[in-house]
PDB file of C-alpha atoms in Angstrom:
ATOM      1  CA  MET A 861      29.653  41.245  27.445  1.00 31.00           C
ATOM      2  CA  SER A 862      32.786  39.239  26.645  1.00 33.00           C
ATOM      3  CA  SER A 863      36.225  40.012  28.097  1.00 36.00           C
ATOM      4  CA  ASN A 864      37.251  41.486  24.739  1.00 40.00           C
ATOM      5  CA  ASP A 865      34.351  43.957  24.669  1.00 42.00           C
ATOM      6  CA  ILE A 866      34.333  47.547  25.874  1.00 39.00           C
ATOM      7  CA  LYS A 867      31.830  50.389  25.710  1.00 43.00           C
ATOM      8  CA  ASP A 868      32.418  53.743  24.049  1.00 40.00           C
ATOM      9  CA  ASP A 869      31.186  57.179  25.200  1.00 43.00           C
ATOM     10  CA  GLN A 870      27.714  56.413  23.837  1.00 42.00           C
ATOM     11  CA  GLY A 871      27.502  53.098  25.658  1.00 44.00           C
ATOM     12  CA  ASN A 872      27.860  51.045  22.500  1.00 37.00           C
ATOM     13  CA  THR A 873      29.699  47.745  22.701  1.00 36.00           C
ATOM     14  CA  ALA A 874      32.902  47.537  20.650  1.00 38.00           C
ATOM     15  CA  GLU A 875      35.808  45.169  20.317  1.00 50.00           C
ATOM     16  CA  LEU A 876      38.978  46.009  22.198  1.00 61.00           C
ATOM     17  CA  SER A 877      41.474  48.005  20.178  1.00 84.00           C
ATOM     18  CA  LEU A 878      44.735  46.369  19.154  1.00 89.00           C
ATOM     19  CA  ILE A 879      46.537  48.477  21.760  1.00 89.00           C
ATOM     20  CA  ALA A 880      44.163  47.264  24.482  1.00 89.00           C
ATOM     21  CA  LEU A 881      44.733  43.677  23.366  1.00 91.00           C
ATOM     22  CA  GLY A 882      48.474  44.249  23.632  1.00 92.00           C
ATOM     23  CA  GLN A 883      47.980  45.619  27.133  1.00 93.00           C
ATOM     24  CA  LYS A 884      46.055  42.460  28.075  1.00 91.00           C
ATOM     25  CA  LEU A 885      48.769  40.207  26.661  1.00 94.00           C
ATOM     26  CA  GLN A 886      51.426  41.995  28.691  1.00 94.00           C
ATOM     27  CA  ALA A 887      49.293  41.866  31.844  1.00 92.00           C
ATOM     28  CA  MET A 888      48.612  38.132  31.432  1.00 94.00           C
ATOM     29  CA  ALA A 889      52.337  37.436  31.047  1.00 93.00           C
ATOM     30  CA  GLN A 890      53.287  39.630  34.016  1.00 93.00           C
ATOM     31  CA  THR A 891      50.683  38.111  36.328  1.00 94.00           C
ATOM     32  CA  GLY A 892      51.495  34.581  35.164  1.00 94.00           C
ATOM     33  CA  LEU A 893      55.204  35.049  35.864  1.00 94.00           C
ATOM     34  CA  THR A 894      54.348  36.420  39.309  1.00 93.00           C
ATOM     35  CA  PHE A 895      52.486  33.339  40.489  1.00 94.00           C
ATOM     36  CA  THR A 896      53.683  30.317  38.538  1.00 93.00           C
ATOM     37  CA  LYS A 897      56.359  27.981  39.922  1.00 93.00           C
ATOM     38  CA  ASP A 898      56.337  25.534  37.034  1.00 94.00           C
ATOM     39  CA  ARG A 899      59.398  25.970  34.811  1.00 93.00           C
ATOM     40  CA  TYR A 900      57.414  25.169  31.661  1.00 91.00           C
ATOM     41  CA  ASP A 901      54.812  27.802  32.511  1.00 94.00           C
ATOM     42  CA  ILE A 902      57.626  30.271  33.200  1.00 93.00           C
ATOM     43  CA  GLU A 903      58.933  29.606  29.684  1.00 95.00           C
ATOM     44  CA  ARG A 904      55.441  30.061  28.215  1.00 93.00           C
ATOM     45  CA  TYR A 905      54.729  33.310  30.052  1.00 93.00           C
ATOM     46  CA  THR A 906      58.177  34.650  29.174  1.00 95.00           C
ATOM     47  CA  GLU A 907      57.451  33.886  25.527  1.00 95.00           C
ATOM     48  CA  LEU A 908      54.045  35.542  25.847  1.00 94.00           C
ATOM     49  CA  ARG A 909      55.726  38.658  27.272  1.00 93.00           C
ATOM     50  CA  ASP A 910      58.101  38.678  24.302  1.00 94.00           C
ATOM     51  CA  ILE A 911      55.143  38.347  21.921  1.00 93.00           C
ATOM     52  CA  ALA A 912      53.421  41.251  23.676  1.00 91.00           C
ATOM     53  CA  ALA A 913      56.552  43.388  23.248  1.00 91.00           C
ATOM     54  CA  GLN A 914      56.765  42.515  19.562  1.00 93.00           C
ATOM     55  CA  PHE A 915      53.055  43.182  19.099  1.00 92.00           C
ATOM     56  CA  MET A 916      53.238  46.588  20.787  1.00 90.00           C
ATOM     57  CA  ALA A 917      56.344  47.540  18.828  1.00 91.00           C
ATOM     58  CA  GLN A 918      54.417  46.894  15.617  1.00 91.00           C
ATOM     59  CA  GLN A 919      51.462  48.999  16.772  1.00 89.00           C
ATOM     60  CA  PHE A 920      53.692  51.937  17.723  1.00 88.00           C
ATOM     61  CA  SER A 921      56.212  51.477  14.863  1.00 90.00           C
ATOM     62  CA  ALA A 922      58.912  51.332  17.521  1.00 88.00           C
ATOM     63  CA  ASP A 923      61.829  49.170  18.603  1.00 91.00           C
ATOM     64  CA  LYS A 924      60.751  45.888  20.187  1.00 91.00           C
ATOM     65  CA  LEU A 925      63.674  46.114  22.637  1.00 92.00           C
ATOM     66  CA  HIS A 926      62.178  49.235  24.207  1.00 89.00           C
ATOM     67  CA  PHE A 927      58.952  47.445  25.070  1.00 90.00           C
ATOM     68  CA  ALA A 928      60.739  44.265  26.115  1.00 91.00           C
ATOM     69  CA  GLU A 929      62.838  46.220  28.621  1.00 94.00           C
ATOM     70  CA  GLU A 930      59.814  48.088  29.986  1.00 91.00           C
ATOM     71  CA  PHE A 931      57.771  44.897  30.351  1.00 93.00           C
ATOM     72  CA  ILE A 932      60.571  43.114  32.229  1.00 93.00           C
ATOM     73  CA  LYS A 933      60.560  45.932  34.797  1.00 91.00           C
ATOM     74  CA  GLN A 934      56.903  45.282  35.601  1.00 90.00           C
ATOM     75  CA  GLN A 935      56.455  42.756  38.385  1.00 90.00           C
ATOM     76  CA  GLY A 936      53.623  41.532  40.583  1.00 93.00           C
ATOM     77  CA  TYR A 937      49.943  41.245  39.758  1.00 90.00           C
ATOM     78  CA  ALA A 938      49.279  43.526  36.785  1.00 89.00           C
ATOM     79  CA  THR A 939      46.828  46.379  37.441  1.00 92.00           C
ATOM     80  CA  PRO A 940      46.040  49.672  35.658  1.00 95.00           C
ATOM     81  CA  LYS A 941      48.216  52.669  36.426  1.00 95.00           C
ATOM     82  CA  VAL A 942      46.600  55.672  38.147  1.00 97.00           C
ATOM     83  CA  ASP A 943      46.777  59.227  36.771  1.00 98.00           C
ATOM     84  CA  THR A 944      45.364  62.082  38.874  1.00 98.00           C
ATOM     85  CA  ARG A 945      44.197  65.421  37.434  1.00 98.00           C
ATOM     86  CA  ALA A 946      42.855  68.581  39.084  1.00 98.00           C
ATOM     87  CA  VAL A 947      40.136  70.993  38.042  1.00 98.00           C
ATOM     88  CA  VAL A 948      40.949  74.329  39.695  1.00 98.00           C
ATOM     89  CA  LEU A 949      38.669  77.286  38.947  1.00 98.00           C
ATOM     90  CA  ARG A 950      39.274  80.999  39.444  1.00 97.00           C
ATOM     91  CA  GLU A 951      36.476  83.407  38.497  1.00 96.00           C
ATOM     92  CA  GLY A 952      35.023  80.819  36.157  1.00 96.00           C
ATOM     93  CA  LYS A 953      38.307  80.089  34.397  1.00 98.00           C
ATOM     94  CA  ILE A 954      40.133  76.748  34.554  1.00 98.00           C
ATOM     95  CA  LEU A 955      43.791  76.227  35.483  1.00 98.00           C
ATOM     96  CA  MET A 956      45.921  74.712  32.713  1.00 98.00           C
ATOM     97  CA  VAL A 957      49.610  73.815  32.412  1.00 98.00           C
ATOM     98  CA  LYS A 958      51.662  73.864  29.197  1.00 97.00           C
ATOM     99  CA  GLU A 959      53.655  70.624  29.234  1.00 95.00           C
ATOM    100  CA  ALA A 960      57.364  70.776  28.424  1.00 92.00           C
ATOM    101  CA  ASP A 961      57.506  67.509  26.478  1.00 92.00           C
ATOM    102  CA  ASP A 962      54.849  68.195  23.830  1.00 95.00           C
ATOM    103  CA  LYS A 963      54.243  71.964  24.319  1.00 96.00           C
ATOM    104  CA  LEU A 964      50.502  71.360  24.690  1.00 98.00           C
ATOM    105  CA  TRP A 965      48.152  72.081  27.578  1.00 98.00           C
ATOM    106  CA  SER A 966      46.673  69.858  30.271  1.00 98.00           C
ATOM    107  CA  LEU A 967      44.991  69.947  33.638  1.00 98.00           C
ATOM    108  CA  PRO A 968      47.711  69.853  36.311  1.00 98.00           C
ATOM    109  CA  GLY A 969      48.394  66.345  37.569  1.00 97.00           C
ATOM    110  CA  GLY A 970      50.376  63.181  37.045  1.00 96.00           C
ATOM    111  CA  TRP A 971      51.000  59.652  38.284  1.00 95.00           C
ATOM    112  CA  ALA A 972      49.957  58.696  41.793  1.00 95.00           C
ATOM    113  CA  ASP A 973      52.926  57.400  43.784  1.00 92.00           C
ATOM    114  CA  VAL A 974      52.841  54.248  45.879  1.00 86.00           C
ATOM    115  CA  GLY A 975      51.881  55.239  49.428  1.00 91.00           C
ATOM    116  CA  ASP A 976      49.886  58.295  48.301  1.00 92.00           C
ATOM    117  CA  ARG A 977      46.241  58.766  48.991  1.00 95.00           C
ATOM    118  CA  PRO A 978      44.680  59.843  45.659  1.00 96.00           C
ATOM    119  CA  SER A 979      43.707  63.221  47.117  1.00 97.00           C
ATOM    120  CA  ASP A 980      47.259  63.783  48.392  1.00 97.00           C
ATOM    121  CA  ALA A 981      48.706  62.792  45.022  1.00 97.00           C
ATOM    122  CA  VAL A 982      46.701  65.326  43.043  1.00 98.00           C
ATOM    123  CA  CYS A 983      47.365  68.144  45.552  1.00 98.00           C
ATOM    124  CA  ARG A 984      51.104  67.398  45.413  1.00 96.00           C
ATOM    125  CA  GLU A 985      51.087  67.484  41.618  1.00 96.00           C
ATOM    126  CA  VAL A 986      49.270  70.826  41.559  1.00 97.00           C
ATOM    127  CA  VAL A 987      51.718  72.539  43.890  1.00 96.00           C
ATOM    128  CA  GLU A 988      54.730  71.003  42.103  1.00 95.00           C
ATOM    129  CA  GLU A 989      53.512  72.018  38.634  1.00 96.00           C
ATOM    130  CA  THR A 990      51.874  75.381  39.371  1.00 97.00           C
ATOM    131  CA  GLY A 991      52.946  76.627  42.819  1.00 96.00           C
ATOM    132  CA  LEU A 992      49.311  76.752  43.996  1.00 97.00           C
ATOM    133  CA  VAL A 993      48.212  75.070  47.214  1.00 98.00           C
ATOM    134  CA  VAL A 994      44.848  73.334  46.837  1.00 98.00           C
ATOM    135  CA  ARG A 995      42.447  71.114  48.741  1.00 98.00           C
ATOM    136  CA  VAL A 996      40.309  68.411  47.151  1.00 98.00           C
ATOM    137  CA  GLU A 997      36.591  69.176  47.304  1.00 98.00           C
ATOM    138  CA  ARG A 998      35.253  66.114  45.509  1.00 98.00           C
ATOM    139  CA  LEU A 999      35.990  63.368  43.014  1.00 98.00           C
ATOM    140  CA  LEU A1000      34.532  64.297  39.616  1.00 98.00           C
ATOM    141  CA  GLY A1001      35.282  61.187  37.600  1.00 98.00           C
ATOM    142  CA  VAL A1002      37.088  57.897  37.162  1.00 98.00           C
ATOM    143  CA  TRP A1003      37.913  57.494  33.474  1.00 98.00           C
ATOM    144  CA  ASP A1004      39.290  54.500  31.590  1.00 97.00           C
ATOM    145  CA  ARG A1005      41.920  56.016  29.298  1.00 96.00           C
ATOM    146  CA  ASN A1006      41.291  53.375  26.624  1.00 94.00           C
ATOM    147  CA  LEU A1007      37.704  54.497  26.028  1.00 94.00           C
ATOM    148  CA  HIS A1008      37.668  58.232  25.361  1.00 95.00           C
ATOM    149  CA  GLY A1009      39.828  59.131  22.392  1.00 93.00           C
ATOM    150  CA  HIS A1010      43.274  59.435  23.937  1.00 95.00           C
ATOM    151  CA  PRO A1011      46.182  58.539  21.623  1.00 93.00           C
ATOM    152  CA  PRO A1012      47.440  54.928  21.964  1.00 90.00           C
ATOM    153  CA  TYR A1013      49.549  54.192  25.030  1.00 91.00           C
ATOM    154  CA  PRO A1014      51.339  50.999  26.128  1.00 91.00           C
ATOM    155  CA  TRP A1015      49.786  50.926  29.604  1.00 91.00           C
ATOM    156  CA  HIS A1016      46.201  50.665  30.750  1.00 95.00           C
ATOM    157  CA  VAL A1017      45.434  53.775  32.816  1.00 97.00           C
ATOM    158  CA  TYR A1018      42.629  54.932  35.096  1.00 97.00           C
ATOM    159  CA  LYS A1019      42.326  58.734  35.271  1.00 98.00           C
ATOM    160  CA  LEU A1020      40.981  60.257  38.500  1.00 98.00           C
ATOM    161  CA  ILE A1021      39.799  63.841  38.064  1.00 98.00           C
ATOM    162  CA  PHE A1022      39.228  65.926  41.211  1.00 98.00           C
ATOM    163  CA  PHE A1023      37.645  69.309  41.846  1.00 98.00           C
ATOM    164  CA  CYS A1024      40.159  71.273  43.930  1.00 98.00           C
ATOM    165  CA  LYS A1025      39.767  74.547  45.824  1.00 98.00           C
ATOM    166  CA  GLU A1026      42.585  77.085  45.659  1.00 97.00           C
ATOM    167  CA  LEU A1027      43.953  77.873  49.138  1.00 97.00           C
ATOM    168  CA  GLY A1028      47.092  79.893  48.485  1.00 96.00           C
ATOM    169  CA  GLY A1029      50.496  79.960  46.862  1.00 96.00           C
ATOM    170  CA  THR A1030      51.571  81.836  43.746  1.00 95.00           C
ATOM    171  CA  LEU A1031      51.803  80.694  40.152  1.00 96.00           C
ATOM    172  CA  GLN A1032      55.305  79.490  39.288  1.00 94.00           C
ATOM    173  CA  LEU A1033      56.744  77.246  36.601  1.00 93.00           C
ATOM    174  CA  SER A1034      58.325  73.859  37.226  1.00 89.00           C
ATOM    175  CA  GLU A1035      60.820  71.817  35.207  1.00 87.00           C
ATOM    176  CA  ASP A1036      57.899  70.074  33.509  1.00 84.00           C
ATOM    177  CA  SER A1037      55.859  73.166  32.619  1.00 89.00           C
ATOM    178  CA  LEU A1038      56.480  75.903  30.062  1.00 94.00           C
ATOM    179  CA  ASP A1039      53.533  78.101  31.011  1.00 97.00           C
ATOM    180  CA  ILE A1040      50.596  78.281  33.420  1.00 97.00           C
ATOM    181  CA  ASP A1041      47.347  80.201  33.049  1.00 97.00           C
ATOM    182  CA  PHE A1042      43.614  80.226  33.684  1.00 98.00           C
ATOM    183  CA  PHE A1043      41.435  79.853  30.578  1.00 98.00           C
ATOM    184  CA  ASP A1044      37.830  80.430  29.641  1.00 98.00           C
ATOM    185  CA  PRO A1045      36.411  76.862  29.286  1.00 97.00           C
ATOM    186  CA  GLN A1046      34.964  77.889  25.921  1.00 96.00           C
ATOM    187  CA  LYS A1047      38.385  79.016  24.659  1.00 97.00           C
ATOM    188  CA  LEU A1048      40.787  76.295  25.759  1.00 97.00           C
ATOM    189  CA  PRO A1049      44.316  76.121  24.291  1.00 98.00           C
ATOM    190  CA  PRO A1050      45.502  73.102  22.252  1.00 98.00           C
ATOM    191  CA  LEU A1051      45.265  70.089  24.566  1.00 98.00           C
ATOM    192  CA  SER A1052      47.892  67.467  25.360  1.00 98.00           C
ATOM    193  CA  LEU A1053      45.575  64.632  24.355  1.00 97.00           C
ATOM    194  CA  THR A1054      47.789  61.955  25.833  1.00 96.00           C
ATOM    195  CA  ARG A1055      46.909  63.509  29.231  1.00 97.00           C
ATOM    196  CA  ILE A1056      43.424  65.005  28.865  1.00 98.00           C
ATOM    197  CA  VAL A1057      40.707  65.082  26.193  1.00 98.00           C
ATOM    198  CA  PRO A1058      37.830  67.566  25.760  1.00 97.00           C
ATOM    199  CA  ILE A1059      35.079  65.216  26.963  1.00 97.00           C
ATOM    200  CA  GLU A1060      36.833  64.786  30.319  1.00 98.00           C
ATOM    201  CA  ILE A1061      37.038  68.550  30.865  1.00 98.00           C
ATOM    202  CA  GLU A1062      33.503  69.221  29.611  1.00 98.00           C
ATOM    203  CA  SER A1063      31.982  66.498  31.775  1.00 98.00           C
ATOM    204  CA  SER A1064      33.941  67.597  34.843  1.00 98.00           C
ATOM    205  CA  LEU A1065      32.767  71.205  34.510  1.00 98.00           C
ATOM    206  CA  ASP A1066      29.176  70.046  33.959  1.00 98.00           C
ATOM    207  CA  ILE A1067      29.341  67.943  37.130  1.00 98.00           C
ATOM    208  CA  ILE A1068      30.582  70.950  39.119  1.00 98.00           C
ATOM    209  CA  LYS A1069      28.072  73.411  37.639  1.00 97.00           C
ATOM    210  CA  ASN A1070      25.027  71.175  37.984  1.00 98.00           C
ATOM    211  CA  ASN A1071      26.113  69.201  41.065  1.00 97.00           C
ATOM    212  CA  LYS A1072      25.825  65.922  39.190  1.00 97.00           C
ATOM    213  CA  GLU A1073      27.000  62.556  40.374  1.00 97.00           C
ATOM    214  CA  THR A1074      30.586  61.437  39.890  1.00 97.00           C
ATOM    215  CA  TRP A1075      31.311  60.042  36.415  1.00 97.00           C
ATOM    216  CA  PHE A1076      32.743  56.532  36.222  1.00 97.00           C
ATOM    217  CA  ASP A1077      33.418  53.963  33.515  1.00 94.00           C
TER     218      ASP A1077
END
């Protein structure tokens, strides 16, 4: 399989999307600028970064300056970002959070911070977003955000989904959440697809119910 190939949910090979190609351009420029000492290579990688910003702006119908500024902030060897999400069950229902920015629902979670263990990151996000104290029971899946129907996004993201056991606390809203509730998995509310998609929830619940192996891309 070539470097420009990926596999979809059915395991079929497909060409990288234009967004994924833009992500690769940005990553190549960032990594090149991190390691090169040659002034001509610095000029080339800086130009490549500018091309990546222009390319992404076209894909998102947005201002090139926005992407240029975001790309300049990124330094060091380019790697995917890490998003952690929690599956918390109560009497067969799944915990969901209504996000303030798009007014749609997601599993509680968010970005892992530098210095966090992944299990600590997801537990912190749950208590911050919902008020519930949880403990990680197991890792359910490692998902490549590019492959499963999420809306386009400038950054390449790995999503870590954990099964978490409720230990205590009480449900309470945060600045980032408009509502919190437990839902029947067969009657989920409208999902914040930039954060979670149905296949990720369905597969996670199937893994828990049938004690299957961890999913990974």
